[in-house]
Tab-separated table of C-alpha atoms and ligand atoms in Angstrom:
chain	number	residue	atom	x	y	z
A	789	UNK	CA	-15.166	52.489	2.489
A	790	UNK	CA	-15.171	49.864	-0.352
A	791	UNK	CA	-16.477	50.950	-3.689
A	792	UNK	CA	-17.467	48.966	-6.825
A	793	UNK	CA	-15.197	49.593	-8.816
A	794	UNK	CA	-12.394	50.786	-6.784
A	795	UNK	CA	-9.145	52.592	-7.321
A	796	UNK	CA	-7.315	49.372	-8.162
A	797	UNK	CA	-9.808	48.748	-10.946
A	798	UNK	CA	-8.945	52.173	-12.496
A	799	UNK	CA	-5.378	51.425	-12.347
A	800	UNK	CA	-5.800	48.067	-14.156
A	801	UNK	CA	-8.119	49.861	-16.765
A	802	UNK	CA	-5.295	52.347	-17.236
A	803	UNK	CA	-2.623	49.609	-18.185
A	804	UNK	CA	-5.323	47.890	-20.223
A	805	UNK	CA	-6.219	50.869	-22.363
A	806	UNK	CA	-2.825	52.510	-22.595
A	807	UNK	CA	-1.869	50.758	-25.828
A	808	UNK	CA	-5.023	52.222	-27.574
A	809	UNK	CA	-6.150	55.527	-26.025
A	810	UNK	CA	-4.335	58.821	-26.256
A	811	UNK	CA	-2.857	60.255	-23.222
A	812	UNK	CA	-4.624	63.679	-23.778
A	813	UNK	CA	-2.918	66.969	-23.269
A	814	UNK	CA	-3.217	69.101	-20.152
A	815	UNK	CA	-3.361	72.791	-21.207
A	816	UNK	CA	-2.984	75.822	-19.279
A	817	UNK	CA	-3.704	79.657	-20.223
A	818	UNK	CA	-2.141	82.703	-18.783
A	819	UNK	CA	-5.356	84.628	-19.527
A	820	UNK	CA	-7.470	82.042	-17.473
A	821	UNK	CA	-5.062	81.983	-14.649
A	822	UNK	CA	-5.185	85.861	-14.537
A	823	UNK	CA	-8.769	85.971	-14.673
A	824	UNK	CA	-9.091	83.331	-11.957
A	825	UNK	CA	-6.033	84.445	-9.874
A	826	UNK	CA	-5.622	80.772	-9.762
A	827	UNK	CA	-3.865	77.898	-11.498
A	828	UNK	CA	-6.288	76.185	-13.893
A	829	UNK	CA	-5.417	72.867	-15.663
A	830	UNK	CA	-7.482	71.710	-18.488
A	831	UNK	CA	-7.667	68.050	-19.338
A	832	UNK	CA	-8.496	67.839	-22.797
A	833	UNK	CA	-10.743	64.790	-23.774
A	834	UNK	CA	-11.817	66.621	-26.835
A	835	UNK	CA	-8.502	65.436	-28.318
A	836	UNK	CA	-9.261	61.633	-27.307
A	837	UNK	CA	-9.925	59.054	-29.861
A	838	UNK	CA	-13.324	59.545	-31.456
A	839	UNK	CA	-13.345	62.965	-29.682
A	840	UNK	CA	-14.427	62.136	-26.138
A	841	UNK	CA	-13.469	60.306	-22.960
A	842	UNK	CA	-16.263	57.682	-23.655
A	843	UNK	CA	-13.422	55.499	-25.532
A	844	UNK	CA	-11.662	54.804	-22.353
A	845	UNK	CA	-14.803	53.034	-20.785
A	846	UNK	CA	-15.613	51.286	-24.018
A	847	UNK	CA	-12.010	50.031	-24.457
A	848	UNK	CA	-11.734	48.829	-20.764
A	849	UNK	CA	-15.114	47.048	-21.017
A	850	UNK	CA	-14.731	45.290	-24.294
A	851	UNK	CA	-11.135	44.184	-23.877
A	852	UNK	CA	-12.531	42.109	-20.760
A	853	UNK	CA	-14.990	40.311	-22.905
A	854	UNK	CA	-14.681	36.358	-22.990
A	855	UNK	CA	-13.763	34.743	-26.288
A	856	UNK	CA	-17.423	33.781	-26.548
A	857	UNK	CA	-18.659	37.259	-26.033
A	858	UNK	CA	-16.156	38.533	-28.495
A	859	UNK	CA	-17.337	36.104	-31.097
A	860	UNK	CA	-21.076	37.005	-30.679
A	861	UNK	CA	-20.622	40.655	-30.501
A	862	UNK	CA	-21.595	43.733	-28.550
A	863	UNK	CA	-24.846	45.938	-28.706
A	864	UNK	CA	-25.215	49.352	-27.406
A	865	UNK	CA	-27.925	52.198	-27.649
A	866	UNK	CA	-27.099	55.794	-27.910
A	867	UNK	CA	-27.232	58.580	-30.283
A	868	UNK	CA	-24.040	60.160	-29.027
A	869	UNK	CA	-20.589	59.484	-27.939
A	870	UNK	CA	-21.319	56.143	-26.317
A	871	UNK	CA	-22.158	54.533	-29.689
A	872	UNK	CA	-19.172	55.819	-31.463
A	873	UNK	CA	-16.847	54.706	-28.564
A	874	UNK	CA	-18.303	51.282	-28.548
A	875	UNK	CA	-18.011	51.105	-32.419
A	876	UNK	CA	-14.506	52.074	-32.580
A	877	UNK	CA	-13.396	50.023	-29.570
A	878	UNK	CA	-15.288	47.041	-31.086
A	879	UNK	CA	-13.475	47.478	-34.491
A	880	UNK	CA	-10.060	47.654	-32.746
A	881	UNK	CA	-10.729	44.520	-31.014
A	882	UNK	CA	-12.386	42.716	-33.930
A	883	UNK	CA	-15.728	42.447	-32.194
A	884	UNK	CA	-19.049	42.918	-34.280
A	885	UNK	CA	-20.938	45.943	-33.016
A	886	UNK	CA	-24.563	46.583	-33.308
A	887	UNK	CA	-25.845	50.255	-32.246
A	888	UNK	CA	-29.374	51.123	-31.859
A	889	UNK	CA	-29.902	54.758	-33.003
A	890	UNK	CA	-32.842	56.951	-33.536
A	891	UNK	CA	-33.319	57.379	-37.465
A	892	UNK	CA	-33.183	61.193	-36.857
A	893	UNK	CA	-29.708	61.273	-35.074
A	894	UNK	CA	-27.235	63.735	-36.420
A	895	UNK	CA	-25.758	62.737	-39.699
A	896	UNK	CA	-22.327	63.198	-38.352
A	897	UNK	CA	-23.048	60.640	-35.504
A	898	UNK	CA	-24.673	58.171	-37.872
A	899	UNK	CA	-21.690	58.540	-40.372
A	900	UNK	CA	-19.258	58.334	-37.591
A	901	UNK	CA	-20.632	55.083	-36.270
A	902	UNK	CA	-20.905	53.517	-39.795
A	903	UNK	CA	-17.215	54.616	-40.396
A	904	UNK	CA	-15.947	52.605	-37.453
A	905	UNK	CA	-17.776	49.548	-38.885
A	906	UNK	CA	-20.590	49.534	-36.512
A	907	UNK	CA	-23.985	48.046	-37.707
A	908	UNK	CA	-26.838	50.453	-37.087
A	909	UNK	CA	-30.391	49.245	-36.188
A	910	UNK	CA	-32.694	52.481	-36.412
A	911	UNK	CA	-35.673	52.958	-34.268
A	912	UNK	CA	-38.302	55.791	-33.960
A	913	UNK	CA	-37.509	57.866	-30.678
A	914	UNK	CA	-41.260	58.919	-30.064
A	915	UNK	CA	-43.015	55.449	-30.584
A	916	UNK	CA	-40.205	52.776	-29.896
A	917	UNK	CA	-38.100	51.887	-26.785
A	918	UNK	CA	-34.328	51.738	-27.518
A	919	UNK	CA	-33.613	49.644	-24.362
A	920	UNK	CA	-36.310	47.102	-25.129
A	921	UNK	CA	-35.079	46.820	-28.834
A	922	UNK	CA	-31.450	46.366	-27.456
A	923	UNK	CA	-32.300	43.826	-24.999
A	924	UNK	CA	-34.268	41.878	-27.761
A	925	UNK	CA	-31.173	41.917	-30.101
A	926	UNK	CA	-29.074	40.878	-27.185
A	927	UNK	CA	-31.187	37.884	-26.319
A	928	UNK	CA	-31.823	36.731	-29.935
A	929	UNK	CA	-28.218	36.813	-31.078
A	930	UNK	CA	-26.308	36.359	-27.932
A	931	UNK	CA	-24.948	39.850	-27.817
A	932	UNK	CA	-23.713	41.563	-24.751
A	933	UNK	CA	-25.505	44.811	-24.047
A	934	UNK	CA	-23.103	47.559	-22.657
A	935	UNK	CA	-24.825	50.622	-21.094
A	936	UNK	CA	-23.339	54.044	-21.342
A	937	UNK	CA	-22.270	54.772	-17.678
A	938	UNK	CA	-23.829	52.400	-15.029
A	939	UNK	CA	-21.266	49.424	-15.308
A	940	UNK	CA	-18.186	48.951	-13.055
A	941	UNK	CA	-15.877	48.462	-16.162
A	942	UNK	CA	-17.125	51.570	-17.917
A	943	UNK	CA	-16.732	53.644	-14.673
A	944	UNK	CA	-13.052	52.232	-14.173
A	945	UNK	CA	-12.132	53.336	-17.718
A	946	UNK	CA	-13.341	56.814	-17.306
A	947	UNK	CA	-11.551	57.161	-13.959
A	948	UNK	CA	-8.255	57.087	-15.934
A	949	UNK	CA	-8.888	60.801	-17.086
A	950	UNK	CA	-8.462	62.075	-13.568
A	951	UNK	CA	-5.786	59.674	-12.857
A	952	UNK	CA	-3.591	60.966	-15.726
A	953	UNK	CA	-4.360	64.581	-14.711
A	954	UNK	CA	-3.195	64.135	-11.101
A	955	UNK	CA	-0.112	62.045	-12.272
A	956	UNK	CA	0.771	64.919	-14.562
A	957	UNK	CA	0.160	67.926	-12.559
A	958	UNK	CA	0.012	66.738	-8.878
A	959	UNK	CA	-2.564	67.461	-6.236
A	960	UNK	CA	-5.385	69.903	-6.899
A	961	UNK	CA	-7.815	71.825	-4.511
A	962	UNK	CA	-10.768	71.528	-6.781
A	963	UNK	CA	-11.808	69.424	-9.861
A	964	UNK	CA	-14.745	70.366	-12.089
A	965	UNK	CA	-16.384	67.305	-14.120
A	966	UNK	CA	-19.236	67.305	-16.521
A	967	UNK	CA	-21.976	64.935	-15.323
A	968	UNK	CA	-24.623	62.944	-17.155
A	969	UNK	CA	-25.277	59.537	-15.801
A	970	UNK	CA	-22.177	59.812	-13.615
A	971	UNK	CA	-19.549	57.431	-15.085
A	972	UNK	CA	-17.166	60.197	-15.710
A	973	UNK	CA	-17.907	61.789	-12.235
A	974	UNK	CA	-17.775	58.585	-10.137
A	975	UNK	CA	-14.475	57.521	-11.816
A	976	UNK	CA	-12.912	60.973	-11.219
A	977	UNK	CA	-14.007	61.035	-7.599
A	978	UNK	CA	-12.408	57.631	-7.044
A	979	UNK	CA	-8.895	58.702	-8.655
A	980	UNK	CA	-9.088	62.000	-6.682
A	981	UNK	CA	-9.747	60.181	-3.293
A	982	UNK	CA	-6.630	58.071	-3.932
A	983	UNK	CA	-4.279	60.511	-5.536
A	984	UNK	CA	-5.382	63.887	-4.278
A	985	UNK	CA	-7.497	63.102	-1.100
A	986	UNK	CA	-8.060	66.753	-0.075
A	987	UNK	CA	-9.367	67.793	-3.568
A	988	UNK	CA	-12.958	68.958	-3.635
A	989	UNK	CA	-14.683	67.012	-6.589
A	990	UNK	CA	-17.574	68.904	-8.286
A	991	UNK	CA	-20.086	67.397	-10.753
A	992	UNK	CA	-21.661	69.650	-13.143
A	993	UNK	CA	-24.930	69.081	-15.161
A	994	UNK	CA	-27.132	71.191	-17.358
A	995	UNK	CA	-29.499	73.540	-15.122
A	996	UNK	CA	-32.625	72.168	-16.958
A	997	UNK	CA	-31.529	68.511	-16.232
A	998	UNK	CA	-30.614	68.691	-12.334
A	999	UNK	CA	-31.478	65.140	-11.520
A	1000	UNK	CA	-27.954	64.579	-10.056
A	1001	UNK	CA	-28.181	67.718	-7.893
A	1002	UNK	CA	-31.716	66.574	-6.680
A	1003	UNK	CA	-30.505	62.968	-5.879
A	1004	UNK	CA	-27.417	64.368	-4.171
A	1005	UNK	CA	-29.392	66.457	-1.890
A	1006	UNK	CA	-32.112	63.858	-1.185
A	1007	UNK	CA	-29.672	60.924	-0.744
A	1008	UNK	CA	-31.404	58.748	-3.354
A	1009	UNK	CA	-31.802	58.518	-7.075
A	1010	UNK	CA	-34.363	61.076	-8.338
A	1011	UNK	CA	-35.707	60.594	-12.030
A	1012	UNK	CA	-36.850	63.498	-13.925
A	1013	UNK	CA	-38.271	63.976	-17.481
A	1014	UNK	CA	-35.877	63.816	-20.431
A	1015	UNK	CA	-34.191	67.367	-20.022
A	1016	UNK	CA	-34.154	69.838	-22.822
A	1017	UNK	CA	-30.596	71.287	-23.159
A	1018	UNK	CA	-27.842	71.830	-25.778
A	1019	UNK	CA	-25.846	69.619	-23.613
A	1020	UNK	CA	-26.785	66.369	-25.452
A	1021	UNK	CA	-24.192	64.183	-23.759
A	1022	UNK	CA	-25.817	64.927	-20.390
A	1023	UNK	CA	-29.357	64.379	-21.373
A	1024	UNK	CA	-29.922	61.683	-18.786
A	1025	UNK	CA	-33.051	61.323	-16.608
A	1026	UNK	CA	-31.330	59.779	-13.727
A	1027	UNK	CA	-27.848	58.666	-12.307
A	1028	UNK	CA	-26.993	54.955	-12.100
A	1029	UNK	CA	-26.877	52.679	-9.072
A	1030	UNK	CA	-23.174	52.137	-9.268
A	1031	UNK	CA	-22.422	55.801	-9.989
A	1032	UNK	CA	-24.639	57.363	-7.425
A	1033	UNK	CA	-23.058	55.002	-4.595
A	1034	UNK	CA	-19.829	56.495	-5.375
A	1035	UNK	CA	-20.888	60.057	-6.038
A	1036	UNK	CA	-22.807	60.469	-2.788
A	1037	UNK	CA	-19.929	59.657	-0.665
A	1038	UNK	CA	-16.892	61.191	-2.640
A	1039	UNK	CA	-18.315	64.305	-4.435
A	1040	UNK	CA	-18.167	67.583	-2.597
A	1041	UNK	CA	-21.442	69.102	-4.471
A	1042	UNK	CA	-23.306	69.055	-7.854
A	1043	UNK	CA	-23.602	72.335	-9.563
A	1044	UNK	CA	-25.345	73.525	-12.623
A	1045	UNK	CA	-24.781	75.553	-15.864
A	1046	UNK	CA	-27.444	77.143	-18.070
A	1047	UNK	CA	-27.397	76.721	-22.058
A	1048	UNK	CA	-26.391	80.485	-22.203
A	1049	UNK	CA	-23.530	79.842	-19.979
A	1050	UNK	CA	-22.489	76.778	-21.965
A	1051	UNK	CA	-22.462	78.812	-25.249
A	1052	UNK	CA	-20.453	81.512	-23.531
A	1053	UNK	CA	-17.835	79.031	-22.389
A	1054	UNK	CA	-17.784	77.388	-25.802
A	1055	UNK	CA	-17.065	80.709	-27.310
A	1056	UNK	CA	-14.387	81.528	-24.694
A	1057	UNK	CA	-12.569	78.327	-25.269
A	1058	UNK	CA	-12.667	78.782	-28.956
A	1059	UNK	CA	-11.522	82.389	-28.940
A	1060	UNK	CA	-8.930	82.247	-26.181
A	1061	UNK	CA	-7.671	78.639	-26.322
A	1062	UNK	CA	-8.443	77.745	-30.074
A	1063	UNK	CA	-10.255	74.562	-28.946
A	1064	UNK	CA	-13.608	73.122	-30.265
A	1065	UNK	CA	-15.398	71.753	-27.303
A	1066	UNK	CA	-18.972	70.511	-27.405
A	1067	UNK	CA	-21.725	71.958	-25.259
A	1068	UNK	CA	-21.598	69.008	-22.781
A	1069	UNK	CA	-17.814	69.239	-22.449
A	1070	UNK	CA	-17.974	72.874	-21.343
A	1071	UNK	CA	-20.084	72.188	-18.269
A	1072	UNK	CA	-17.231	71.796	-15.757
A	1073	UNK	CA	-15.441	75.107	-16.817
A	1074	UNK	CA	-18.993	76.940	-17.151
A	1075	UNK	CA	-19.370	76.201	-13.338
A	1076	UNK	CA	-15.745	77.052	-12.390
A	1077	UNK	CA	-16.103	80.444	-14.256
A	1078	UNK	CA	-19.316	81.220	-12.235
A	1079	UNK	CA	-17.783	80.641	-8.867
A	1080	UNK	CA	-14.159	81.833	-9.728
A	1081	UNK	CA	-14.136	84.303	-6.992
A	1082	UNK	CA	-14.192	81.619	-4.359
A	1083	UNK	CA	-11.488	79.623	-6.110
A	1084	UNK	CA	-8.725	82.415	-5.943
A	1085	UNK	CA	-5.314	81.075	-5.111
A	1086	UNK	CA	-6.479	77.539	-5.768
A	1087	UNK	CA	-5.144	74.775	-8.056
A	1088	UNK	CA	-8.003	73.821	-10.161
A	1089	UNK	CA	-8.553	70.920	-12.519
A	1090	UNK	CA	-11.266	71.233	-15.378
A	1091	UNK	CA	-12.195	68.294	-17.551
A	1092	UNK	CA	-13.170	69.043	-21.002
A	1093	UNK	CA	-14.875	65.999	-21.817
A	1094	UNK	CA	-15.490	65.901	-25.612
A	1095	UNK	CA	-15.428	67.941	-28.885
A	1096	UNK	CA	-18.054	66.162	-30.944
A	1097	UNK	CA	-20.474	68.924	-32.582
A	1098	UNK	CA	-21.704	69.288	-36.071
A	1099	UNK	CA	-19.830	72.279	-37.536
A	1100	UNK	CA	-23.052	74.016	-38.955
A	1101	UNK	CA	-24.476	73.862	-35.367
A	1102	UNK	CA	-21.260	75.018	-33.660
A	1103	UNK	CA	-21.305	78.097	-36.149
A	1104	UNK	CA	-24.904	78.878	-35.456
A	1105	UNK	CA	-24.543	78.527	-31.640
A	1106	UNK	CA	-21.514	80.867	-31.639
A	1107	UNK	CA	-22.867	83.178	-34.367
A	1108	UNK	CA	-26.033	83.867	-32.376
A	1109	UNK	CA	-24.319	84.316	-29.053
A	1110	UNK	CA	-25.786	87.154	-27.139
B	105	PLP	C1	-21.444	60.987	-22.038
B	105	PLP	C2	-20.821	62.352	-21.883
B	105	PLP	C3	-20.853	63.092	-20.496
B	105	PLP	C4	-21.350	62.650	-19.322
B	105	PLP	O1	-20.771	61.362	-19.000
B	105	PLP	P1	-21.440	60.529	-17.977
B	105	PLP	O2	-20.502	59.428	-17.695
B	105	PLP	O3	-22.706	59.902	-18.491
B	105	PLP	O4	-21.765	61.272	-16.634
B	105	PLP	C5	-20.096	64.263	-20.608
B	105	PLP	N1	-19.573	64.898	-21.713
B	105	PLP	C6	-19.360	64.187	-22.769
B	105	PLP	C7	-18.729	64.861	-23.929
B	105	PLP	C8	-20.103	62.969	-22.859
B	105	PLP	O5	-20.054	62.396	-24.063
């Protein structure tokens, strides 16, 4: 089957972003391997530039802008990692960036985006539509609007995470991937299909926002209300057209994790592996832990997708863990 993008695009994206993106480490833990009675490989995108894999998709996309697009600039709407990724990639490529953000976005994210030189346009998340504002800005000033996941160049960039993992550790039996709009999952599934065709790829989303699971079962994109969950990077009401077309054919299943399981997993990763992983970044490992009995004897990949969380929030989530 032919997908857009395909593995060739991921391979080209990798050459394009290599000079700028970190090849993140793959960690193992004897404790985890004993607990699972399996071999578990963690691909640590919490150590990627700006703290999440989204830098890969942003860099791959912006570096393919025409000279005209580069001169006019890019616009993105997001309160999270996509905004920071676009701002940093734009800065490295000397492209002016405008980010549309709610004025009550976490201070760290506003400061992060400003620090990378992004121009912020604030809006009210309860009364205004960020997409409409971004489209207006794009039209008025000739900016190129880059969505957070449903774009072939974004997907190709995100696919380099799993590509690096398979190239480093070889073929795997299962791979667990956090799921929001599906850029990371669709890219991972394309890389798995090419580099480890027998690998079962699982997407994992918040239990309160299981639109991906519903879509997967139904065979068409299902839209839900904006989910309430601590996994803010996966607060998406629906998958994308490009991402779903790939996910429905190449993914084994879509699983969920509760907020409580995410806090528990965040705690485990801090205590046992000394890593700060944001709640969304814990989704894959949370699901793997829940089904570890079925995974005995396997070679398992887990993508830890990001580590951006306010320290006060991190402390209170871990401090209040039951
Ligand atoms: C955006 C994000 C996700 C979800 O990625 P999608 O491509 O939207 O599925 C997962 N984890 C982190 C840390 C993110 O920032």
